[in-house]
N, CA, C and O atoms as a CHARMM CRD file, in Angstrom:
* protein
*
  352
    1    1 PHE  N      0.81300  -1.24700   0.11800 PROA 1      0.00000
    2    1 PHE  CA     0.06600  -0.11200  -0.32600 PROA 1      0.00000
    3    1 PHE  C      0.56400   1.02200  -0.00800 PROA 1      0.00000
    4    1 PHE  O      1.27300   1.01000   0.99900 PROA 1      0.00000
    5    2 GLY  N      0.38900   2.26500  -0.67700 PROA 2      0.00000
    6    2 GLY  CA     0.95600   3.66900  -0.43400 PROA 2      0.00000
    7    2 GLY  C      0.12300   4.54300   0.52200 PROA 2      0.00000
    8    2 GLY  O     -0.93600   4.15200   1.01100 PROA 2      0.00000
    9    3 PRO  N      0.60000   5.60000   0.72800 PROA 3      0.00000
   10    3 PRO  CA     0.03600   6.63100   1.50100 PROA 3      0.00000
   11    3 PRO  C     -1.40700   6.64700   1.49500 PROA 3      0.00000
   12    3 PRO  O     -1.87100   6.84800   0.37300 PROA 3      0.00000
   13    4 ILE  N     -2.22200   6.49900   2.38500 PROA 4      0.00000
   14    4 ILE  CA    -3.68600   6.76500   2.39800 PROA 4      0.00000
   15    4 ILE  C     -3.97600   7.65600   3.22700 PROA 4      0.00000
   16    4 ILE  O     -3.69800   7.69800   4.42600 PROA 4      0.00000
   17    5 LEU  N     -4.88400   8.82200   2.21500 PROA 5      0.00000
   18    5 LEU  CA    -5.49900   9.81800   2.98200 PROA 5      0.00000
   19    5 LEU  C     -6.50600   9.92300   3.72600 PROA 5      0.00000
   20    5 LEU  O     -7.59300   9.44300   3.40400 PROA 5      0.00000
   21    6 PRO  N     -6.21900  10.83900   5.30400 PROA 6      0.00000
   22    6 PRO  CA    -7.44100  10.64900   6.03800 PROA 6      0.00000
   23    6 PRO  C     -9.08400   9.97500   5.33400 PROA 6      0.00000
   24    6 PRO  O     -9.70000  10.26100   4.30700 PROA 6      0.00000
   25    7 SER  N     -9.31600   9.14400   6.28000 PROA 7      0.00000
   26    7 SER  CA   -10.81200   8.27000   5.86800 PROA 7      0.00000
   27    7 SER  C    -10.85200   8.01600   4.55700 PROA 7      0.00000
   28    7 SER  O    -11.75800   8.54900   3.91700 PROA 7      0.00000
   29    8 ALA  N     -9.92600   7.18500   3.89000 PROA 8      0.00000
   30    8 ALA  CA   -10.05400   6.72300   2.60400 PROA 8      0.00000
   31    8 ALA  C     -8.98800   5.54100   2.77100 PROA 8      0.00000
   32    8 ALA  O     -8.07000   5.43000   3.58400 PROA 8      0.00000
   33    9 SER  N     -9.39800   4.70800   1.75600 PROA 9      0.00000
   34    9 SER  CA    -8.82600   3.54400   1.69900 PROA 9      0.00000
   35    9 SER  C     -8.26400   3.38300   0.39200 PROA 9      0.00000
   36    9 SER  O     -8.32500   4.19700  -0.53000 PROA 9      0.00000
   37   10 GLN  N     -7.43400   1.69900   0.39600 PROA 10     0.00000
   38   10 GLN  CA    -6.66900   1.74500  -0.94300 PROA 10     0.00000
   39   10 GLN  C     -6.69500  -0.19300  -0.73000 PROA 10     0.00000
   40   10 GLN  O     -6.44800  -0.89700   0.24900 PROA 10     0.00000
   41   11 ASP  N     -7.04800  -0.47300  -1.93100 PROA 11     0.00000
   42   11 ASP  CA    -7.32500  -2.20000  -2.45400 PROA 11     0.00000
   43   11 ASP  C     -5.71800  -2.63400  -3.05000 PROA 11     0.00000
   44   11 ASP  O     -4.99400  -1.94200  -3.76500 PROA 11     0.00000
   45   12 LEU  N     -5.47600  -3.85100  -2.56100 PROA 12     0.00000
   46   12 LEU  CA    -3.98700  -4.67900  -2.88500 PROA 12     0.00000
   47   12 LEU  C     -5.09400  -5.86300  -3.61400 PROA 12     0.00000
   48   12 LEU  O     -6.01900  -6.33900  -2.95600 PROA 12     0.00000
   49   13 THR  N     -4.84700  -6.22000  -4.98400 PROA 13     0.00000
   50   13 THR  CA    -5.41700  -7.61300  -5.18700 PROA 13     0.00000
   51   13 THR  C     -4.64200  -8.76800  -5.63500 PROA 13     0.00000
   52   13 THR  O     -3.95500  -8.70700  -6.65500 PROA 13     0.00000
   53   14 ILE  N     -4.71300  -9.65600  -5.02300 PROA 14     0.00000
   54   14 ILE  CA    -3.97800 -10.89600  -5.45600 PROA 14     0.00000
   55   14 ILE  C     -4.85700 -12.07000  -6.20800 PROA 14     0.00000
   56   14 ILE  O     -6.05400 -12.32300  -6.06600 PROA 14     0.00000
   57   15 PRO  N     -3.90100 -12.69000  -7.03400 PROA 15     0.00000
   58   15 PRO  CA    -4.69500 -13.77700  -7.66000 PROA 15     0.00000
   59   15 PRO  C     -4.95400 -14.63900  -6.76300 PROA 15     0.00000
   60   15 PRO  O     -4.15200 -14.90600  -5.86800 PROA 15     0.00000
   61   16 GLY  N     -6.32800 -15.29400  -6.90700 PROA 16     0.00000
   62   16 GLY  CA    -6.72400 -16.31300  -6.10000 PROA 16     0.00000
   63   16 GLY  C     -7.63400 -17.28400  -6.94300 PROA 16     0.00000
   64   16 GLY  O     -8.86500 -17.28100  -6.98100 PROA 16     0.00000
   65   17 GLY  N     -6.88400 -18.00100  -7.51700 PROA 17     0.00000
   66   17 GLY  CA    -7.18400 -19.10000  -8.13000 PROA 17     0.00000
   67   17 GLY  C     -8.70600 -19.87900  -7.10100 PROA 17     0.00000
   68   17 GLY  O     -8.73600 -20.11800  -5.89400 PROA 17     0.00000
   69   18 GLY  N     -9.73300 -20.08800  -8.08400 PROA 18     0.00000
   70   18 GLY  CA   -10.68000 -20.47400  -6.89400 PROA 18     0.00000
   71   18 GLY  C    -11.38700 -19.99200  -6.50000 PROA 18     0.00000
   72   18 GLY  O    -12.45300 -20.58300  -6.66600 PROA 18     0.00000
   73   19 ALA  N    -11.48900 -18.97900  -5.90000 PROA 19     0.00000
   74   19 ALA  CA   -11.55000 -17.94700  -4.98300 PROA 19     0.00000
   75   19 ALA  C    -13.24500 -17.22200  -5.74500 PROA 19     0.00000
   76   19 ALA  O    -13.45100 -16.79700  -6.88200 PROA 19     0.00000
   77   20 ILE  N    -14.23200 -17.34400  -4.49800 PROA 20     0.00000
   78   20 ILE  CA   -15.47100 -17.09500  -5.48400 PROA 20     0.00000
   79   20 ILE  C    -15.95600 -15.83300  -4.50700 PROA 20     0.00000
   80   20 ILE  O    -15.68900 -15.76500  -3.30700 PROA 20     0.00000
   81   21 PRO  N    -16.65200 -14.93500  -5.19300 PROA 21     0.00000
   82   21 PRO  CA   -17.69000 -14.03900  -4.20000 PROA 21     0.00000
   83   21 PRO  C    -18.39900 -14.72800  -3.15500 PROA 21     0.00000
   84   21 PRO  O    -18.71200 -15.91500  -3.25000 PROA 21     0.00000
   85   22 GLY  N    -18.62500 -14.09400  -2.28300 PROA 22     0.00000
   86   22 GLY  CA   -19.32600 -14.48900  -1.00100 PROA 22     0.00000
   87   22 GLY  C    -18.22600 -15.40300  -0.10100 PROA 22     0.00000
   88   22 GLY  O    -18.55900 -15.80300   1.01400 PROA 22     0.00000
   89   23 SER  N    -16.72300 -15.74600  -0.73300 PROA 23     0.00000
   90   23 SER  CA   -15.94900 -16.50500   0.23400 PROA 23     0.00000
   91   23 SER  C    -15.64400 -15.98000   1.31600 PROA 23     0.00000
   92   23 SER  O    -15.85600 -14.77500   1.45300 PROA 23     0.00000
   93   24 ARG  N    -15.05600 -16.75200   2.39500 PROA 24     0.00000
   94   24 ARG  CA   -14.80600 -16.04100   3.63100 PROA 24     0.00000
   95   24 ARG  C    -12.74700 -16.02000   3.69500 PROA 24     0.00000
   96   24 ARG  O    -12.04900 -17.03300   3.66300 PROA 24     0.00000
   97   25 VAL  N    -12.33400 -14.85800   3.76700 PROA 25     0.00000
   98   25 VAL  CA   -11.15500 -14.47700   3.98700 PROA 25     0.00000
   99   25 VAL  C    -10.37200 -14.20100   4.72100 PROA 25     0.00000
  100   25 VAL  O    -10.27600 -13.04700   5.14100 PROA 25     0.00000
  101   26 GLU  N     -9.70400 -15.01400   5.03900 PROA 26     0.00000
  102   26 GLU  CA    -8.82100 -15.19400   6.43300 PROA 26     0.00000
  103   26 GLU  C     -7.00200 -14.46900   5.89700 PROA 26     0.00000
  104   26 GLU  O     -6.22900 -14.94200   5.06300 PROA 26     0.00000
  105   27 VAL  N     -6.84500 -13.30800   6.70400 PROA 27     0.00000
  106   27 VAL  CA    -5.60200 -12.53400   6.28000 PROA 27     0.00000
  107   27 VAL  C     -4.63300 -12.98700   7.24000 PROA 27     0.00000
  108   27 VAL  O     -5.14400 -13.26700   8.32500 PROA 27     0.00000
  109   28 GLY  N     -3.39100 -13.14400   7.16800 PROA 28     0.00000
  110   28 GLY  CA    -2.12700 -12.95300   7.65700 PROA 28     0.00000
  111   28 GLY  C     -1.26800 -12.01700   7.75900 PROA 28     0.00000
  112   28 GLY  O     -0.22000 -12.12800   7.12300 PROA 28     0.00000
  113   29 TYR  N     -1.47000 -11.01100   8.47900 PROA 29     0.00000
  114   29 TYR  CA    -0.57600  -9.74500   7.96400 PROA 29     0.00000
  115   29 TYR  C      0.70000  -9.71000   8.59200 PROA 29     0.00000
  116   29 TYR  O      1.02900 -10.40100   9.55600 PROA 29     0.00000
  117   30 PRO  N      1.53800  -8.71300   7.88600 PROA 30     0.00000
  118   30 PRO  CA     2.73300  -9.07100   8.01500 PROA 30     0.00000
  119   30 PRO  C      3.00800  -7.78000   8.98700 PROA 30     0.00000
  120   30 PRO  O      2.32100  -6.75900   9.01600 PROA 30     0.00000
  121   31 PRO  N      4.36100  -8.10600   9.90500 PROA 31     0.00000
  122   31 PRO  CA     4.26900  -6.80700  11.12100 PROA 31     0.00000
  123   31 PRO  C      4.68700  -5.47700  10.47000 PROA 31     0.00000
  124   31 PRO  O      4.55700  -4.40600  11.06200 PROA 31     0.00000
  125   32 ALA  N      5.20200  -5.58700   9.20900 PROA 32     0.00000
  126   32 ALA  CA     5.19800  -4.25000   8.46000 PROA 32     0.00000
  127   32 ALA  C      3.34400  -3.34500   8.77700 PROA 32     0.00000
  128   32 ALA  O      3.10600  -2.24200   9.26900 PROA 32     0.00000
  129   33 ALA  N      2.48600  -4.30300   8.29200 PROA 33     0.00000
  130   33 ALA  CA     1.07400  -3.53600   8.33300 PROA 33     0.00000
  131   33 ALA  C      1.17100  -2.73700   9.29700 PROA 33     0.00000
  132   33 ALA  O      0.58000  -1.66700   9.15000 PROA 33     0.00000
  133   34 PHE  N      1.75800  -2.91000  10.30100 PROA 34     0.00000
  134   34 PHE  CA     1.58400  -2.01600  11.61000 PROA 34     0.00000
  135   34 PHE  C      2.77100  -1.12400  12.15100 PROA 34     0.00000
  136   34 PHE  O      2.92200  -0.63800  13.27200 PROA 34     0.00000
  137   35 THR  N      3.57800  -1.04900  11.01500 PROA 35     0.00000
  138   35 THR  CA     4.62400  -0.24000  11.51300 PROA 35     0.00000
  139   35 THR  C      4.55700   0.93400  10.13400 PROA 35     0.00000
  140   35 THR  O      4.24900   0.61100   8.98600 PROA 35     0.00000
  141   36 GLY  N      4.91500   2.30300  10.57300 PROA 36     0.00000
  142   36 GLY  CA     4.80800   3.15000   9.55100 PROA 36     0.00000
  143   36 GLY  C      3.86900   4.10200  10.20900 PROA 36     0.00000
  144   36 GLY  O      3.03800   3.88600  11.09100 PROA 36     0.00000
  145   37 PRO  N      4.21900   5.32700   9.51800 PROA 37     0.00000
  146   37 PRO  CA     3.45800   6.81600  10.19100 PROA 37     0.00000
  147   37 PRO  C      2.00500   6.45500   9.93900 PROA 37     0.00000
  148   37 PRO  O      1.51300   6.06900   8.87900 PROA 37     0.00000
  149   38 GLY  N      1.21800   6.71400  11.48100 PROA 38     0.00000
  150   38 GLY  CA    -0.23900   6.25500  11.17800 PROA 38     0.00000
  151   38 GLY  C     -0.78100   5.18600  10.97900 PROA 38     0.00000
  152   38 GLY  O     -2.00000   5.23100  10.81700 PROA 38     0.00000
  153   39 THR  N     -0.12800   3.90400  10.91900 PROA 39     0.00000
  154   39 THR  CA    -0.77300   2.64300  11.02400 PROA 39     0.00000
  155   39 THR  C     -1.55400   2.36700  11.93900 PROA 39     0.00000
  156   39 THR  O     -2.40700   1.51300  11.70000 PROA 39     0.00000
  157   40 GLY  N     -1.51600   2.94500  13.16300 PROA 40     0.00000
  158   40 GLY  CA    -2.43400   2.61800  14.30400 PROA 40     0.00000
  159   40 GLY  C     -3.49800   2.92300  14.49100 PROA 40     0.00000
  160   40 GLY  O     -4.13700   2.90100  15.54300 PROA 40     0.00000
  161   41 ASN  N     -4.06800   3.53500  12.53400 PROA 41     0.00000
  162   41 ASN  CA    -5.31100   4.04700  12.52300 PROA 41     0.00000
  163   41 ASN  C     -5.83200   3.20300  11.25900 PROA 41     0.00000
  164   41 ASN  O     -6.81500   3.61300  10.64000 PROA 41     0.00000
  165   42 CYS  N     -5.25100   2.16500  10.92100 PROA 42     0.00000
  166   42 CYS  CA    -5.41000   1.23200   9.44900 PROA 42     0.00000
  167   42 CYS  C     -6.30700   0.17100   9.89100 PROA 42     0.00000
  168   42 CYS  O     -6.00900  -0.37000  10.95500 PROA 42     0.00000
  169   43 ILE  N     -7.31600  -0.21800   9.29500 PROA 43     0.00000
  170   43 ILE  CA    -8.12100  -1.17100   9.50500 PROA 43     0.00000
  171   43 ILE  C     -7.77700  -2.35800   8.33600 PROA 43     0.00000
  172   43 ILE  O     -7.52500  -1.69200   7.33200 PROA 43     0.00000
  173   44 TYR  N     -7.66800  -3.55500   8.04100 PROA 44     0.00000
  174   44 TYR  CA    -7.81200  -4.03600   6.98500 PROA 44     0.00000
  175   44 TYR  C     -8.76700  -5.19600   7.07600 PROA 44     0.00000
  176   44 TYR  O     -9.14200  -5.86900   8.03600 PROA 44     0.00000
  177   45 GLN  N     -9.03700  -5.22900   5.84600 PROA 45     0.00000
  178   45 GLN  CA   -10.32300  -6.38200   5.59100 PROA 45     0.00000
  179   45 GLN  C     -9.64400  -7.68600   4.33000 PROA 45     0.00000
  180   45 GLN  O     -8.61900  -7.51600   3.67000 PROA 45     0.00000
  181   46 GLY  N    -10.29000  -8.58000   4.28800 PROA 46     0.00000
  182   46 GLY  CA   -10.09300  -9.11500   3.03400 PROA 46     0.00000
  183   46 GLY  C    -11.27700  -9.84400   2.71400 PROA 46     0.00000
  184   46 GLY  O    -11.88300 -10.57700   3.49400 PROA 46     0.00000
  185   47 PHE  N    -11.66700  -9.53100   1.15700 PROA 47     0.00000
  186   47 PHE  CA   -12.79000 -10.18300   0.52200 PROA 47     0.00000
  187   47 PHE  C    -12.37700 -10.44800  -0.79700 PROA 47     0.00000
  188   47 PHE  O    -11.34800 -10.07300  -1.35800 PROA 47     0.00000
  189   48 VAL  N    -13.73200 -11.46000  -1.42400 PROA 48     0.00000
  190   48 VAL  CA   -13.57300 -11.78200  -2.98600 PROA 48     0.00000
  191   48 VAL  C    -15.04200 -11.15200  -3.37100 PROA 48     0.00000
  192   48 VAL  O    -16.11100 -11.26500  -2.77100 PROA 48     0.00000
  193   49 LYS  N    -14.74800 -10.50700  -4.48100 PROA 49     0.00000
  194   49 LYS  CA   -15.99700  -9.65500  -5.28600 PROA 49     0.00000
  195   49 LYS  C    -15.94500  -9.98800  -6.64700 PROA 49     0.00000
  196   49 LYS  O    -16.91800  -9.74200  -7.35900 PROA 49     0.00000
  197   50 ILE  N    -14.66400 -10.65500  -7.22500 PROA 50     0.00000
  198   50 ILE  CA   -14.45000 -10.68100  -8.59900 PROA 50     0.00000
  199   50 ILE  C    -13.95500 -12.25900  -8.55800 PROA 50     0.00000
  200   50 ILE  O    -13.03600 -12.58200  -7.80500 PROA 50     0.00000
  201   51 PRO  N    -14.64100 -13.25800  -9.44100 PROA 51     0.00000
  202   51 PRO  CA   -14.36300 -14.49900  -9.76600 PROA 51     0.00000
  203   51 PRO  C    -12.14300 -14.80400  -9.14300 PROA 51     0.00000
  204   51 PRO  O    -11.20100 -14.20700  -9.66400 PROA 51     0.00000
  205   52 ASP  N    -12.08300 -15.37100  -8.52300 PROA 52     0.00000
  206   52 ASP  CA   -10.42500 -15.53600  -8.63200 PROA 52     0.00000
  207   52 ASP  C     -9.50100 -14.52100  -8.22400 PROA 52     0.00000
  208   52 ASP  O     -8.32400 -14.72400  -8.52000 PROA 52     0.00000
  209   53 VAL  N     -9.75200 -13.60500  -7.68500 PROA 53     0.00000
  210   53 VAL  CA    -9.42800 -12.42800  -7.18400 PROA 53     0.00000
  211   53 VAL  C     -9.59500 -11.89400  -5.88700 PROA 53     0.00000
  212   53 VAL  O    -10.69800 -11.42400  -5.60700 PROA 53     0.00000
  213   54 VAL  N     -8.89300 -11.88700  -5.23700 PROA 54     0.00000
  214   54 VAL  CA    -8.74700 -11.67200  -3.61300 PROA 54     0.00000
  215   54 VAL  C     -8.55900 -10.11900  -3.26900 PROA 54     0.00000
  216   54 VAL  O     -7.50300  -9.53800  -3.51900 PROA 54     0.00000
  217   55 THR  N     -9.34100  -9.67100  -2.85000 PROA 55     0.00000
  218   55 THR  CA    -8.83900  -8.19500  -2.24200 PROA 55     0.00000
  219   55 THR  C     -8.52600  -7.73400  -0.83500 PROA 55     0.00000
  220   55 THR  O     -9.34700  -8.12600  -0.00600 PROA 55     0.00000
  221   56 ILE  N     -7.47800  -6.95400  -0.34300 PROA 56     0.00000
  222   56 ILE  CA    -7.24700  -6.84000   0.74300 PROA 56     0.00000
  223   56 ILE  C     -7.27300  -5.34000   0.81500 PROA 56     0.00000
  224   56 ILE  O     -6.45100  -4.72100   0.13800 PROA 56     0.00000
  225   57 ARG  N     -8.19500  -4.64600   1.62000 PROA 57     0.00000
  226   57 ARG  CA    -8.84000  -3.56500   1.82700 PROA 57     0.00000
  227   57 ARG  C     -7.98400  -2.54600   3.24400 PROA 57     0.00000
  228   57 ARG  O     -8.08800  -2.94900   4.40300 PROA 57     0.00000
  229   58 CYS  N     -7.39200  -1.58500   2.99800 PROA 58     0.00000
  230   58 CYS  CA    -6.69300  -0.78000   3.88000 PROA 58     0.00000
  231   58 CYS  C     -7.36100   0.10000   3.87800 PROA 58     0.00000
  232   58 CYS  O     -7.44400   0.80400   2.87100 PROA 58     0.00000
  233   59 LEU  N     -8.20000   0.41300   5.21800 PROA 59     0.00000
  234   59 LEU  CA    -8.95400   1.73100   5.38900 PROA 59     0.00000
  235   59 LEU  C     -8.36400   2.51800   6.59900 PROA 59     0.00000
  236   59 LEU  O     -8.23100   1.99200   7.70400 PROA 59     0.00000
  237   60 ASN  N     -8.01800   3.80400   6.32900 PROA 60     0.00000
  238   60 ASN  CA    -7.62500   4.77900   7.46600 PROA 60     0.00000
  239   60 ASN  C     -8.92200   5.55200   7.94300 PROA 60     0.00000
  240   60 ASN  O     -9.68300   6.29600   7.32400 PROA 60     0.00000
  241   61 ASN  N     -8.91200   5.14800   9.17000 PROA 61     0.00000
  242   61 ASN  CA   -10.28500   5.36100   9.87100 PROA 61     0.00000
  243   61 ASN  C    -10.10600   6.69600  11.01300 PROA 61     0.00000
  244   61 ASN  O    -10.65200   6.97100  12.08100 PROA 61     0.00000
  245   62 VAL  N     -9.03400   7.34600  10.16300 PROA 62     0.00000
  246   62 VAL  CA    -9.07100   8.81700  11.15900 PROA 62     0.00000
  247   62 VAL  C     -9.07500  10.00900  10.00700 PROA 62     0.00000
  248   62 VAL  O     -8.39100   9.99100   8.98300 PROA 62     0.00000
  249   63 ALA  N     -9.83600  10.86600  10.33600 PROA 63     0.00000
  250   63 ALA  CA   -10.23500  12.01300   9.65100 PROA 63     0.00000
  251   63 ALA  C     -9.01900  12.99900   9.81600 PROA 63     0.00000
  252   63 ALA  O     -9.13500  14.15800   9.41700 PROA 63     0.00000
  253   64 ALA  N     -7.95500  12.59500  10.34700 PROA 64     0.00000
  254   64 ALA  CA    -6.96700  13.89700  10.59000 PROA 64     0.00000
  255   64 ALA  C     -5.39600  13.49700  10.15400 PROA 64     0.00000
  256   64 ALA  O     -4.53000  14.33600   9.90300 PROA 64     0.00000
  257   65 LEU  N     -5.23600  12.25500  10.12000 PROA 65     0.00000
  258   65 LEU  CA    -3.79700  11.88900   9.61900 PROA 65     0.00000
  259   65 LEU  C     -3.69100  10.62200   8.58400 PROA 65     0.00000
  260   65 LEU  O     -4.51900   9.71500   8.50200 PROA 65     0.00000
  261   66 ASN  N     -2.48200  10.75900   7.80800 PROA 66     0.00000
  262   66 ASN  CA    -2.66600   9.98500   6.52700 PROA 66     0.00000
  263   66 ASN  C     -2.14000   8.36300   7.37600 PROA 66     0.00000
  264   66 ASN  O     -1.70900   8.24300   8.52300 PROA 66     0.00000
  265   67 CYS  N     -2.28400   7.68600   6.72700 PROA 67     0.00000
  266   67 CYS  CA    -1.79500   6.27000   7.14300 PROA 67     0.00000
  267   67 CYS  C     -0.91800   5.83900   5.85000 PROA 67     0.00000
  268   67 CYS  O     -1.24500   5.99800   4.67400 PROA 67     0.00000
  269   68 ASN  N      0.29600   5.24400   6.35700 PROA 68     0.00000
  270   68 ASN  CA     1.29000   4.89000   5.43700 PROA 68     0.00000
  271   68 ASN  C      2.20000   3.58800   6.15200 PROA 68     0.00000
  272   68 ASN  O      3.13400   3.62800   6.95200 PROA 68     0.00000
  273   69 PRO  N      1.51700   2.45600   5.51200 PROA 69     0.00000
  274   69 PRO  CA     2.09400   0.99900   6.26200 PROA 69     0.00000
  275   69 PRO  C      3.30100   0.97600   5.52900 PROA 69     0.00000
  276   69 PRO  O      3.36900   1.52100   4.42700 PROA 69     0.00000
  277   70 ASP  N      4.37900   0.32000   6.10800 PROA 70     0.00000
  278   70 ASP  CA     5.65600  -0.17700   5.34200 PROA 70     0.00000
  279   70 ASP  C      5.26700  -1.49100   4.06400 PROA 70     0.00000
  280   70 ASP  O      4.14300  -1.95900   3.88200 PROA 70     0.00000
  281   71 PRO  N      6.36900  -1.82900   3.40400 PROA 71     0.00000
  282   71 PRO  CA     5.96100  -2.72000   2.55800 PROA 71     0.00000
  283   71 PRO  C      6.00600  -4.12000   3.72500 PROA 71     0.00000
  284   71 PRO  O      6.50500  -4.14400   4.85000 PROA 71     0.00000
  285   72 GLY  N      5.27500  -5.23600   2.95500 PROA 72     0.00000
  286   72 GLY  CA     5.14000  -6.45900   3.82600 PROA 72     0.00000
  287   72 GLY  C      4.34900  -7.38400   3.06300 PROA 72     0.00000
  288   72 GLY  O      3.45200  -6.96100   2.33300 PROA 72     0.00000
  289   73 VAL  N      4.60700  -8.64300   3.17100 PROA 73     0.00000
  290   73 VAL  CA     3.66100  -9.96900   2.19700 PROA 73     0.00000
  291   73 VAL  C      2.41600 -10.11500   3.22000 PROA 73     0.00000
  292   73 VAL  O      2.26900 -10.28700   4.43000 PROA 73     0.00000
  293   74 PHE  N      1.74300  -9.98200   2.27900 PROA 74     0.00000
  294   74 PHE  CA     0.20800 -10.31800   3.17500 PROA 74     0.00000
  295   74 PHE  C      0.07300 -12.08800   2.83800 PROA 74     0.00000
  296   74 PHE  O      0.50500 -12.64100   1.82700 PROA 74     0.00000
  297   75 HSD  N     -0.50000 -12.61500   3.75200 PROA 75     0.00000
  298   75 HSD  CA    -1.27800 -14.24600   3.48600 PROA 75     0.00000
  299   75 HSD  C     -2.34300 -14.21900   3.52700 PROA 75     0.00000
  300   75 HSD  O     -2.93500 -13.50400   4.33500 PROA 75     0.00000
  301   76 VAL  N     -3.06800 -15.14900   2.49400 PROA 76     0.00000
  302   76 VAL  CA    -4.57300 -14.98400   2.21100 PROA 76     0.00000
  303   76 VAL  C     -4.86200 -16.54900   2.53000 PROA 76     0.00000
  304   76 VAL  O     -4.09400 -17.38500   2.05400 PROA 76     0.00000
  305   77 TRP  N     -5.78900 -16.89300   3.20500 PROA 77     0.00000
  306   77 TRP  CA    -6.56800 -18.22900   3.10100 PROA 77     0.00000
  307   77 TRP  C     -8.19400 -18.14900   2.66600 PROA 77     0.00000
  308   77 TRP  O     -8.97800 -17.61900   3.45400 PROA 77     0.00000
  309   78 VAL  N     -8.59600 -18.60400   1.59600 PROA 78     0.00000
  310   78 VAL  CA    -9.82700 -18.33600   1.03200 PROA 78     0.00000
  311   78 VAL  C    -10.75200 -19.65600   1.51300 PROA 78     0.00000
  312   78 VAL  O    -10.46700 -20.83700   1.31500 PROA 78     0.00000
  313   79 VAL  N    -11.70800 -19.23100   2.06700 PROA 79     0.00000
  314   79 VAL  CA   -12.71700 -20.71700   2.67200 PROA 79     0.00000
  315   79 VAL  C    -14.05800 -20.38600   2.09800 PROA 79     0.00000
  316   79 VAL  O    -14.75600 -19.45800   2.50600 PROA 79     0.00000
  317   80 PRO  N    -14.46000 -21.42000   0.86700 PROA 80     0.00000
  318   80 PRO  CA   -15.46500 -21.06100   0.43600 PROA 80     0.00000
  319   80 PRO  C    -16.90000 -21.37300   0.87500 PROA 80     0.00000
  320   80 PRO  O    -17.00500 -22.37100   1.58800 PROA 80     0.00000
  321   81 PRO  N    -18.04200 -20.69800   0.57700 PROA 81     0.00000
  322   81 PRO  CA   -19.12600 -20.68800   1.14700 PROA 81     0.00000
  323   81 PRO  C    -19.70000 -21.84800   1.43500 PROA 81     0.00000
  324   81 PRO  O    -18.95600 -22.72900   1.00400 PROA 81     0.00000
  325   82 PRO  N    -20.56900 -22.27300   1.90600 PROA 82     0.00000
  326   82 PRO  CA   -20.97200 -23.13900   1.89400 PROA 82     0.00000
  327   82 PRO  C    -22.03100 -23.78300   1.08200 PROA 82     0.00000
  328   82 PRO  O    -22.85800 -22.94900   0.71300 PROA 82     0.00000
  329   83 PRO  N    -22.33100 -25.22200   0.60300 PROA 83     0.00000
  330   83 PRO  CA   -23.03300 -25.30400  -0.49900 PROA 83     0.00000
  331   83 PRO  C    -24.58000 -24.66200   0.10200 PROA 83     0.00000
  332   83 PRO  O    -24.70500 -24.26700   1.26200 PROA 83     0.00000
  333   84 PRO  N    -25.60500 -24.64800  -0.83100 PROA 84     0.00000
  334   84 PRO  CA   -26.78700 -24.45100  -0.48600 PROA 84     0.00000
  335   84 PRO  C    -27.28700 -25.80900   0.04700 PROA 84     0.00000
  336   84 PRO  O    -26.84300 -26.91800  -0.25100 PROA 84     0.00000
  337   85 PRO  N    -28.37700 -25.48900   0.95900 PROA 85     0.00000
  338   85 PRO  CA   -29.06000 -26.83700   1.51000 PROA 85     0.00000
  339   85 PRO  C    -29.45700 -27.46800   0.37200 PROA 85     0.00000
  340   85 PRO  O    -29.29200 -27.02000  -0.76200 PROA 85     0.00000
  341   86 PRO  N    -30.09800 -28.74300   0.71600 PROA 86     0.00000
  342   86 PRO  CA   -30.86700 -29.41600  -0.31300 PROA 86     0.00000
  343   86 PRO  C    -32.12900 -29.05500  -0.62500 PROA 86     0.00000
  344   86 PRO  O    -32.79100 -28.51600   0.26300 PROA 86     0.00000
  345   87 GLY  N    -32.59700 -29.22500  -1.65500 PROA 87     0.00000
  346   87 GLY  CA   -34.09800 -28.54300  -2.10200 PROA 87     0.00000
  347   87 GLY  C    -35.09600 -29.98300  -1.65100 PROA 87     0.00000
  348   87 GLY  O    -34.87900 -31.19100  -1.55400 PROA 87     0.00000
  349   88 PRO  N    -36.09900 -29.21000  -1.48300 PROA 88     0.00000
  350   88 PRO  CA   -37.65100 -30.11500  -1.26100 PROA 88     0.00000
  351   88 PRO  C    -37.45500 -31.41800  -1.52200 PROA 88     0.00000
  352   88 PRO  O    -38.39000 -32.21300  -1.43000 PROA 88     0.00000
């Protein structure tokens, strides 16, 4: 991620073969995600909205300070949604 303005967010996309929208995403955060100026204000979230693509979003939840996480490697685990229940 680069510098994130106050009350803004940035997305980082990762190829996720087999990921489907609605899947649960578990994120492994690098220590660097919490070092750097203003990173105490950052909230990270993982999700799938496009097939085969995992998105990690960093939200700067403070209205007055920039957030600038140091570079690092995120790890993601994608858990597909359960199958629908059998029909009647």
